XYZ file of C-alpha atoms in Angstrom:
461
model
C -2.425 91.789 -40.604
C -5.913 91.852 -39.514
C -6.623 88.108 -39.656
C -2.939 86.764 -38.496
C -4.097 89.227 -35.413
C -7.856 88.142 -34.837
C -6.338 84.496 -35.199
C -3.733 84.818 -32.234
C -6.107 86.427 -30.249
C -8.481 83.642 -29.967
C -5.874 81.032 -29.554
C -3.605 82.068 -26.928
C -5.890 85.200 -24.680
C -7.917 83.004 -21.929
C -11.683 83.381 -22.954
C -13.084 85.737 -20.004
C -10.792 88.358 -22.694
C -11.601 86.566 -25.916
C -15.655 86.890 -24.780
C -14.716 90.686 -24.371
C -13.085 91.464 -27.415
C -15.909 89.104 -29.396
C -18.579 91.412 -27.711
C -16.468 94.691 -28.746
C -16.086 93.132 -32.205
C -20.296 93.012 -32.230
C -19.563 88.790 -32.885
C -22.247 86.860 -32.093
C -21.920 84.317 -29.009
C -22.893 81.544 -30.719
C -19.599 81.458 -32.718
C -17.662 81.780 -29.660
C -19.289 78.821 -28.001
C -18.516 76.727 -31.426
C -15.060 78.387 -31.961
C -14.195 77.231 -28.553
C -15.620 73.648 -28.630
C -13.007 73.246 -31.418
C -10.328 74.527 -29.851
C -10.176 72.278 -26.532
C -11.173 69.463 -29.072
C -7.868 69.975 -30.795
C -5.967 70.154 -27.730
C -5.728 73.798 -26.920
C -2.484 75.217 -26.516
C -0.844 72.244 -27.452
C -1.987 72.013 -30.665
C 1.340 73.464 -31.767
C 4.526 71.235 -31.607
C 4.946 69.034 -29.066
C 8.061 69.212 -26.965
C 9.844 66.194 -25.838
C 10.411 66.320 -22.258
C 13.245 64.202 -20.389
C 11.565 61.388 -18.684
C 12.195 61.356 -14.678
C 15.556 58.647 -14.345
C 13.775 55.435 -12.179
C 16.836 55.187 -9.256
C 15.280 52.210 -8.230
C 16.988 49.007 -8.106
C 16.330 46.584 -10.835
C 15.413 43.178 -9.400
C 17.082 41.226 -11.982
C 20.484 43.442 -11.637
C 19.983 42.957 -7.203
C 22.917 40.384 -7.508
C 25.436 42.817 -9.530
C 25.574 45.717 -7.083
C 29.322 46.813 -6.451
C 30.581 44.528 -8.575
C 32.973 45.435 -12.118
C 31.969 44.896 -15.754
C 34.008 41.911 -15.652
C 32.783 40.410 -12.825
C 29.033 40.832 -14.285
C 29.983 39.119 -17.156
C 30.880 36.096 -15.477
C 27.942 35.804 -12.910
C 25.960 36.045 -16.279
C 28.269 33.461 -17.651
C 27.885 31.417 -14.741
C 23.788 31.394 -14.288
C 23.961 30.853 -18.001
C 25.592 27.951 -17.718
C 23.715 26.846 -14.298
C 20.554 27.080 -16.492
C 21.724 24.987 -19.124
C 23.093 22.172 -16.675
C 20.024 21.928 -14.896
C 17.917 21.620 -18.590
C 20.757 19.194 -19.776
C 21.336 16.955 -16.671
C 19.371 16.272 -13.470
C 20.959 15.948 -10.380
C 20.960 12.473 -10.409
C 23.023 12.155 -13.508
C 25.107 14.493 -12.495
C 25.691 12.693 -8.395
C 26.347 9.457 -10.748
C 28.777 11.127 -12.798
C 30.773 11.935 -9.850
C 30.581 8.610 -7.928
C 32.153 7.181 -11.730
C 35.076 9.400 -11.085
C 35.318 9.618 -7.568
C 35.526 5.210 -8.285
C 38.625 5.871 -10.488
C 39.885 8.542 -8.318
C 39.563 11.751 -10.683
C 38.559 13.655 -7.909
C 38.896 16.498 -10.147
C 36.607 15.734 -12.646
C 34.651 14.597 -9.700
C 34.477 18.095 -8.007
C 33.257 19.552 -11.618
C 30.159 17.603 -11.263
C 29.511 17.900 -7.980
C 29.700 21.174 -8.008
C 27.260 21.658 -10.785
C 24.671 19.391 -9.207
C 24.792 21.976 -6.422
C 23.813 24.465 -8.622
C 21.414 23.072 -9.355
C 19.826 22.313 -6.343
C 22.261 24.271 -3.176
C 20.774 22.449 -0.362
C 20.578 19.170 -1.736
C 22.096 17.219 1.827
C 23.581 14.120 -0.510
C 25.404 16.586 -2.650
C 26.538 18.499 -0.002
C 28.159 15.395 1.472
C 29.448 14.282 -1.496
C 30.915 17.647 -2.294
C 32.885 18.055 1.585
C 34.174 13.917 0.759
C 36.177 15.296 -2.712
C 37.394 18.559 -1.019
C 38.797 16.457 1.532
C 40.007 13.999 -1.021
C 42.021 16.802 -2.728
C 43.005 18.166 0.209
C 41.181 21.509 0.388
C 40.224 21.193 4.154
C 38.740 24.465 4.318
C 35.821 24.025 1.406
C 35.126 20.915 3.031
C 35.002 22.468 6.340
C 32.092 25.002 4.594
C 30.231 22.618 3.052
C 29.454 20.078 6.141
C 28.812 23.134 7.889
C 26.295 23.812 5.884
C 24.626 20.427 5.676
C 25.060 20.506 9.591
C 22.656 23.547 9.274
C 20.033 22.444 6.542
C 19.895 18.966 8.557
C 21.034 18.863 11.738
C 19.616 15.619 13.298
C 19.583 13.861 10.204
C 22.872 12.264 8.680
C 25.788 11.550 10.789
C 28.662 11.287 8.223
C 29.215 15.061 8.044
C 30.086 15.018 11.964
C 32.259 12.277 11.282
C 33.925 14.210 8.814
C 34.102 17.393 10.872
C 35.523 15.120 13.708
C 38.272 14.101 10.764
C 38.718 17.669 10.194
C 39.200 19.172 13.719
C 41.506 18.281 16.736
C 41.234 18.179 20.015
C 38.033 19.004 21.725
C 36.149 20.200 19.453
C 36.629 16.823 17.115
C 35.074 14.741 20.390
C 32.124 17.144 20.529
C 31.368 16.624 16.544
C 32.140 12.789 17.118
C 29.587 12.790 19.916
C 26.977 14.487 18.150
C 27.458 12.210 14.675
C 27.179 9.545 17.870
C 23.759 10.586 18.973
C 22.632 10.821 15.387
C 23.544 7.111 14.426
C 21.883 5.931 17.811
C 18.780 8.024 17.453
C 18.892 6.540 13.633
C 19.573 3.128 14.395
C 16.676 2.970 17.050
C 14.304 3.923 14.485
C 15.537 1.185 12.505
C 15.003 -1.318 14.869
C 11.655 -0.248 15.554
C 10.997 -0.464 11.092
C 12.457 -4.497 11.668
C 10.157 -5.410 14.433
C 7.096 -3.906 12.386
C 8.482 -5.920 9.324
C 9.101 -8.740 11.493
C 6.209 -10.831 9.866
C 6.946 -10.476 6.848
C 6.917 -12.941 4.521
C 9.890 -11.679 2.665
C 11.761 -8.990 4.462
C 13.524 -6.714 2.687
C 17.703 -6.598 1.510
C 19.743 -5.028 4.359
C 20.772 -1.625 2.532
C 24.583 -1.242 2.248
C 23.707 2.405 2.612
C 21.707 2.485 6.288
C 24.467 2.642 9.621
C 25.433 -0.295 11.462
C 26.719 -1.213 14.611
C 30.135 -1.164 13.276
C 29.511 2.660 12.237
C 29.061 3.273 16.029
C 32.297 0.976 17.146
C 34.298 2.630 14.594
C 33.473 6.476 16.264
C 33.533 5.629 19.570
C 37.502 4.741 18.262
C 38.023 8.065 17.024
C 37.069 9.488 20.360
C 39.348 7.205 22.116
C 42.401 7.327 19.978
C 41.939 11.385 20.499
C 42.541 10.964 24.082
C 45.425 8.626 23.154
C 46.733 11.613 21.245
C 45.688 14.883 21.212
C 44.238 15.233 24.713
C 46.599 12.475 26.396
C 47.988 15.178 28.886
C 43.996 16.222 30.136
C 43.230 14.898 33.776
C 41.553 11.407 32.889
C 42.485 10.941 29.933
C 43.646 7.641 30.523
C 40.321 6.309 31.773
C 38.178 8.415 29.341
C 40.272 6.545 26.643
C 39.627 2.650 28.041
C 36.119 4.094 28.449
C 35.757 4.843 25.071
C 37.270 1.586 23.617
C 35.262 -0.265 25.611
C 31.742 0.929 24.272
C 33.699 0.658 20.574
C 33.782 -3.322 21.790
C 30.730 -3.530 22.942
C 29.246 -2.411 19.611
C 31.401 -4.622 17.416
C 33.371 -6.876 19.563
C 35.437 -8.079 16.881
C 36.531 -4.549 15.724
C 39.908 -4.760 14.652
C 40.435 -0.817 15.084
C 38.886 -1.140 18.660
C 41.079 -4.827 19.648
C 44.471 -2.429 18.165
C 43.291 0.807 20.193
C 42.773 -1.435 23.167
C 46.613 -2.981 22.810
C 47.663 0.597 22.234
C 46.357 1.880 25.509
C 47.492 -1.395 27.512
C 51.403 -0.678 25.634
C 51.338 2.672 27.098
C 49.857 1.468 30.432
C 53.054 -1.284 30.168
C 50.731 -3.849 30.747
C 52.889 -5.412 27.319
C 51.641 -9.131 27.906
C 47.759 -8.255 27.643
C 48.334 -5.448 24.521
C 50.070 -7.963 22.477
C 47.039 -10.098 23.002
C 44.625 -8.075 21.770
C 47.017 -6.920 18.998
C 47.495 -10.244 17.704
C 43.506 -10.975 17.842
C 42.958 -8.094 15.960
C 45.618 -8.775 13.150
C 44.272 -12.213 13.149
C 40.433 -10.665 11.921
C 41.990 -9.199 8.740
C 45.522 -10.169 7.707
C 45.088 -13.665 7.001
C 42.398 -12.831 4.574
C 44.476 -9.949 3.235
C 47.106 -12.763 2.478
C 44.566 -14.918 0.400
C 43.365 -11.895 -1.793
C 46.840 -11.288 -2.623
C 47.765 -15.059 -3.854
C 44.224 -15.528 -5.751
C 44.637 -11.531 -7.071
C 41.718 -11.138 -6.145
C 39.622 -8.020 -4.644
C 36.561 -8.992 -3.063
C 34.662 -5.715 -1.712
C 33.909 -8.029 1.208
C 37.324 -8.305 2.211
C 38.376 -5.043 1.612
C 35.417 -3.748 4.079
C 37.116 -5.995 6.771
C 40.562 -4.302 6.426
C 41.147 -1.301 8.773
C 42.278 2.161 7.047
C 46.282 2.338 5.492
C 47.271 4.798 8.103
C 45.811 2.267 10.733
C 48.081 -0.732 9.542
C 50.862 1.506 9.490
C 50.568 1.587 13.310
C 49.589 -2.064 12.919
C 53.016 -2.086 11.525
C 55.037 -0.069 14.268
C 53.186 -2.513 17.674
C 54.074 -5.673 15.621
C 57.647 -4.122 16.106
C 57.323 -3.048 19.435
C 55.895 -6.733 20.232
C 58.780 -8.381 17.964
C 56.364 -10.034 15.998
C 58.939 -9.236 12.928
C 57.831 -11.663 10.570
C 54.065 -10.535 11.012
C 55.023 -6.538 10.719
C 56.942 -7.337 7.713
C 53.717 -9.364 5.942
C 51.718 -6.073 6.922
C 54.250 -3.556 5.617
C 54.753 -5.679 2.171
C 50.442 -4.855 1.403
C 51.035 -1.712 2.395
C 54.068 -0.668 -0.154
C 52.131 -3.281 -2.949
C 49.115 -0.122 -2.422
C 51.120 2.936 -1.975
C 54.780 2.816 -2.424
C 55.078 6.501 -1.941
C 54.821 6.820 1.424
C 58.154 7.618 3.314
C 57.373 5.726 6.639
C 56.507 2.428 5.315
C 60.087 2.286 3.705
C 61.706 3.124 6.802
C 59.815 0.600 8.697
C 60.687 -2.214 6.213
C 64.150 -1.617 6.775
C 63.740 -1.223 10.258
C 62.128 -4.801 10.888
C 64.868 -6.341 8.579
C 67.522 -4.726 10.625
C 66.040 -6.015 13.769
C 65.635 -9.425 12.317
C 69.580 -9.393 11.514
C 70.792 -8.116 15.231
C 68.079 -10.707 17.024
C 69.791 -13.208 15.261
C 73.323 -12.112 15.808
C 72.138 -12.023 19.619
C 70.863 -15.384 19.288
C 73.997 -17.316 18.331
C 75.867 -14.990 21.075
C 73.466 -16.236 23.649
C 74.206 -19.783 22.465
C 78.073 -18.793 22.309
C 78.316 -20.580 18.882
C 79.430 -19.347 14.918
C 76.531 -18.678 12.411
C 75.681 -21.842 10.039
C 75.936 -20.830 6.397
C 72.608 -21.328 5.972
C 72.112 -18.381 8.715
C 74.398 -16.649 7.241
C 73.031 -16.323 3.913
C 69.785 -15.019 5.604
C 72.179 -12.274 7.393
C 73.467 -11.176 3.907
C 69.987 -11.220 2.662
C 68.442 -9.246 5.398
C 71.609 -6.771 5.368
C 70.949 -5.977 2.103
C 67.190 -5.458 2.039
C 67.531 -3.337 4.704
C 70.303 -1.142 2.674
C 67.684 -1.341 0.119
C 64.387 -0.158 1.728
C 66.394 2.161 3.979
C 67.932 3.537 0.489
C 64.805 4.325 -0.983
C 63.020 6.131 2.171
C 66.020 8.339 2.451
C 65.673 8.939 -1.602
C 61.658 9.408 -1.445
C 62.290 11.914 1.265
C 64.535 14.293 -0.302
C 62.096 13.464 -3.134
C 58.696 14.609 -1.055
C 60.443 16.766 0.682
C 59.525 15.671 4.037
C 59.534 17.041 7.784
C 60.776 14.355 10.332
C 63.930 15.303 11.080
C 64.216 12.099 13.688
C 63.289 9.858 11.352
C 66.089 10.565 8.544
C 68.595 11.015 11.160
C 67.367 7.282 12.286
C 67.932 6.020 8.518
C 71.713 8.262 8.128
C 72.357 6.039 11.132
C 71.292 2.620 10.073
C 72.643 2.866 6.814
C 76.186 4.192 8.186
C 75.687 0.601 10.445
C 74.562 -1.578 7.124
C 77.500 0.091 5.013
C 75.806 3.148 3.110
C 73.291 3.670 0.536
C 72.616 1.167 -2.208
C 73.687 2.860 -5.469
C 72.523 2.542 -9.123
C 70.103 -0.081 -10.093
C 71.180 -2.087 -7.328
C 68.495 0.261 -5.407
C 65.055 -1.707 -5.294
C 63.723 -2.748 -2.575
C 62.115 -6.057 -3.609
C 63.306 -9.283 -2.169
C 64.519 -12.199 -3.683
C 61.543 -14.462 -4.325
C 63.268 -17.329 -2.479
C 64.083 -14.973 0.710
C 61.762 -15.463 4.119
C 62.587 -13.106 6.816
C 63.637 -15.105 9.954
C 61.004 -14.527 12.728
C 60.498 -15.508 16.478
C 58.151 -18.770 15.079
C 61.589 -20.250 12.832
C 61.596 -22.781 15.719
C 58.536 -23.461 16.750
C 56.593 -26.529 14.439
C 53.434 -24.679 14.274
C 54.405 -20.715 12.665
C 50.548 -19.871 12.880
C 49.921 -20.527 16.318
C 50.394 -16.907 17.246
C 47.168 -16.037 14.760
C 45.260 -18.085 17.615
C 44.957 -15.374 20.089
């Protein structure tokens, strides 16, 4: 009992009482001193059992964990999923591959597949400017207007003064004024970039062998061609401003003076001079501008052949579609209906186009019905074998708008109540098989020129 007690007291009393009781004990101080040395060697007090205290919880954020906060479990899981797979693109393709990838599909026009890659190139690299324009081109290709929006946006703020296709795109995009302050800007860009171009060619001037002209650098024609989109908004949306009428002229006219064979810019200008009713002078400049890229259009089609020379020449489907509707206007039938034939050989889903084709072959049968009243004599059979002919074609491609626009369910009321009413006029719908609009291979479509020796001569304007 003795020694358990002498033992506790010199491990646990502090030493001013262990030196006391050592003195009352008659210990020497010696001991003490080596008793001591041992015991603060050992650790003291804690030479017992250690106990394991809670460590102090760290509340502050983890850096790698930043991106997670206030998100679920779920939603974790595929971020990690996601930079997972980011990681692995970027160590498996480079953003080369991948931009080629896309142009592949975007060439057979997968824009689906195309969007995939894109959009893992711009994982790997976000502000990558030639992604980012690739990437707004597909969204507006598949019709998502608003990604597209975003992602020119964007470019527009990594590089603003460099690159003027996004503003062209955003012009696309918008209406009104705001598209004529994007075209002006994508404007000022190609100027500033074609000036520094010019400056490059006079340096390379002596050159013994100048470099190729890169497909890829703007032209002159890039400049015609959005000075057009400014001027066909004032021809449209913005028509009703206060000068809109001269801005418009204004407009076409610096389009001409960059490319003065624009076809786009000679068919704006005949637009604005049909609206002005100066009728003679627009169907000059309309036939001068069909004249740059329908007689060419005419060859590729006979030798099958699809030169990417030619095709650069040929204005935009929507714009021959109005091609279509002033050859009408100017009744120039037998040109409109050589212009609407290409057009339904590349798209033969598009509602207007059918109506039109009926609409110039029911024209072409009352002209002539007019004609022989005019000359107060009966129709030869030859003539009237071309009335049967044209009746029927125009039952046919009237037929199939009204079926393709139940089919696409369209909007334009006017324009189905127009077909109702030439088809009630041509003797109703075409049923069955009898339905298809393609013409006998033997049929022309009577035109203005039937009389006249030379049936070109209206290409010479």
């Amino acid at each position: 009992m003795c020694t358990v007690y002498f033992k506790l007291t010199l491990t646990y009393c502090p030493r001013v009482f262990r030196v006391s009781l050592w003195e009352k004990w008659g210990l020497s101080p010696g001991i003490l001193e080596i008793y001591d040395a041992f015991f603060f060697r050992m650790g003291g007090q804690a030479k017992g059992k250690k106990k394991n205290k809670p460590k102090r919880k760290d509340n502050r954020p983890n850096r790698a964990d930043e991106g997670f906060v206030g998100l679920s479990p779920q939603e974790r899981m595929k971020v990690r999923m996601q930079e997972k797979a980011k990681k692995k693109t970027a160590e498996k393709y480079s953003v080369e591959q991948l931009l080629q990838k896309t142009e592949e599909c975007m060439d057979s026009f997968d824009f689906e597949m195309a969007s995939l890659f894109c959009r893992r190139a711009l994982d790997v690299e976000p502000t990558n400017l030639q992604v980012l324009d690739m990437l707004g081109h597909v969204s507006s290709e598949l019709g998502d207007t608003q990604k597209a929006k975003e992602v020119f946006l964007r470019a527009v703020e990594l590089s603003p003064d460099v690159g003027h296709s996004k503003y062209m795109y955003l012009g696309q995009i918008h209406t009104g004024r705001e598209a004529v302050d994007y075209y002006t800007k994508g404007i000022q860009v190609l100027l500033n970039t074609l000036e520094k171009q010019g400056t490059t060619t006079t340096a390379l001037a002596g050159a013994a062998a100048p470099p190729d002209e890169d497909p890829e650098l703007p032209t002159e024609k890039d400049v015609s061609v959005a000075y057009c989109s400014i001027a066909e908004i004032y021809l449209t949306d913005l028509c009703m401003e206060e000068g809109a009428a001269d801005k418009c002229r204004e407009f076409i006219e610096k389009a001409l003076q960059y490319r003065h064979d624009n076809p786009e810019a000679l068919q704006l200008m005949a637009s604005y001079l049909f609206s002005t009713e100066r009728n003679q002078e627009g169907k000059d400049y309309l036939l001068k501008s069909v004249g740059m890229w329908l007689p060419a259009l005419k060859r590729r089609a006979a030798s099958s052949s699809a030169g990417e020379d030619i095709q650069n020449e040929i204005p935009p489907y929507e714009s021959r579609i109005t091609t279509a509707k002033l050859l009408i206007e100017s009744e120039e039938y037998e040109m409109a209906v050589d212009v609407l034939e290409s057009l339904l050989e590349e798209d033969d889903e598009v509602v207007q186009v059918w109506y039109l084709s009926g609409w110039v072959c029911y024209l072409q049968l009352e002209k002539a019905k007019e004609q022989q009243e005019r000359e107060g004599r009966e129709a030869t059979e030859e003539e009237k074998e071309e009335g049967t002919a044209l009746k029927e074609a125009a039952r046919s491609y009237l037929t199939n708008a009204k079926k393709l626009y139940n089919k696409l369910r369209c909007d334009d009321q006017p324009m189905l109540e127009h077909v109702e009413q030439l088809l009630g006029e041509l003797g109703g719908e075409v049923e069955g098989e009898d339905a298809d609009p393609a013409l006998d291979e033997d049929f022309e479509p009577c035109s203005d020129d039937d009389e006249e020796e030379d049936a070109e001569a209206p290409m010479e304007h």
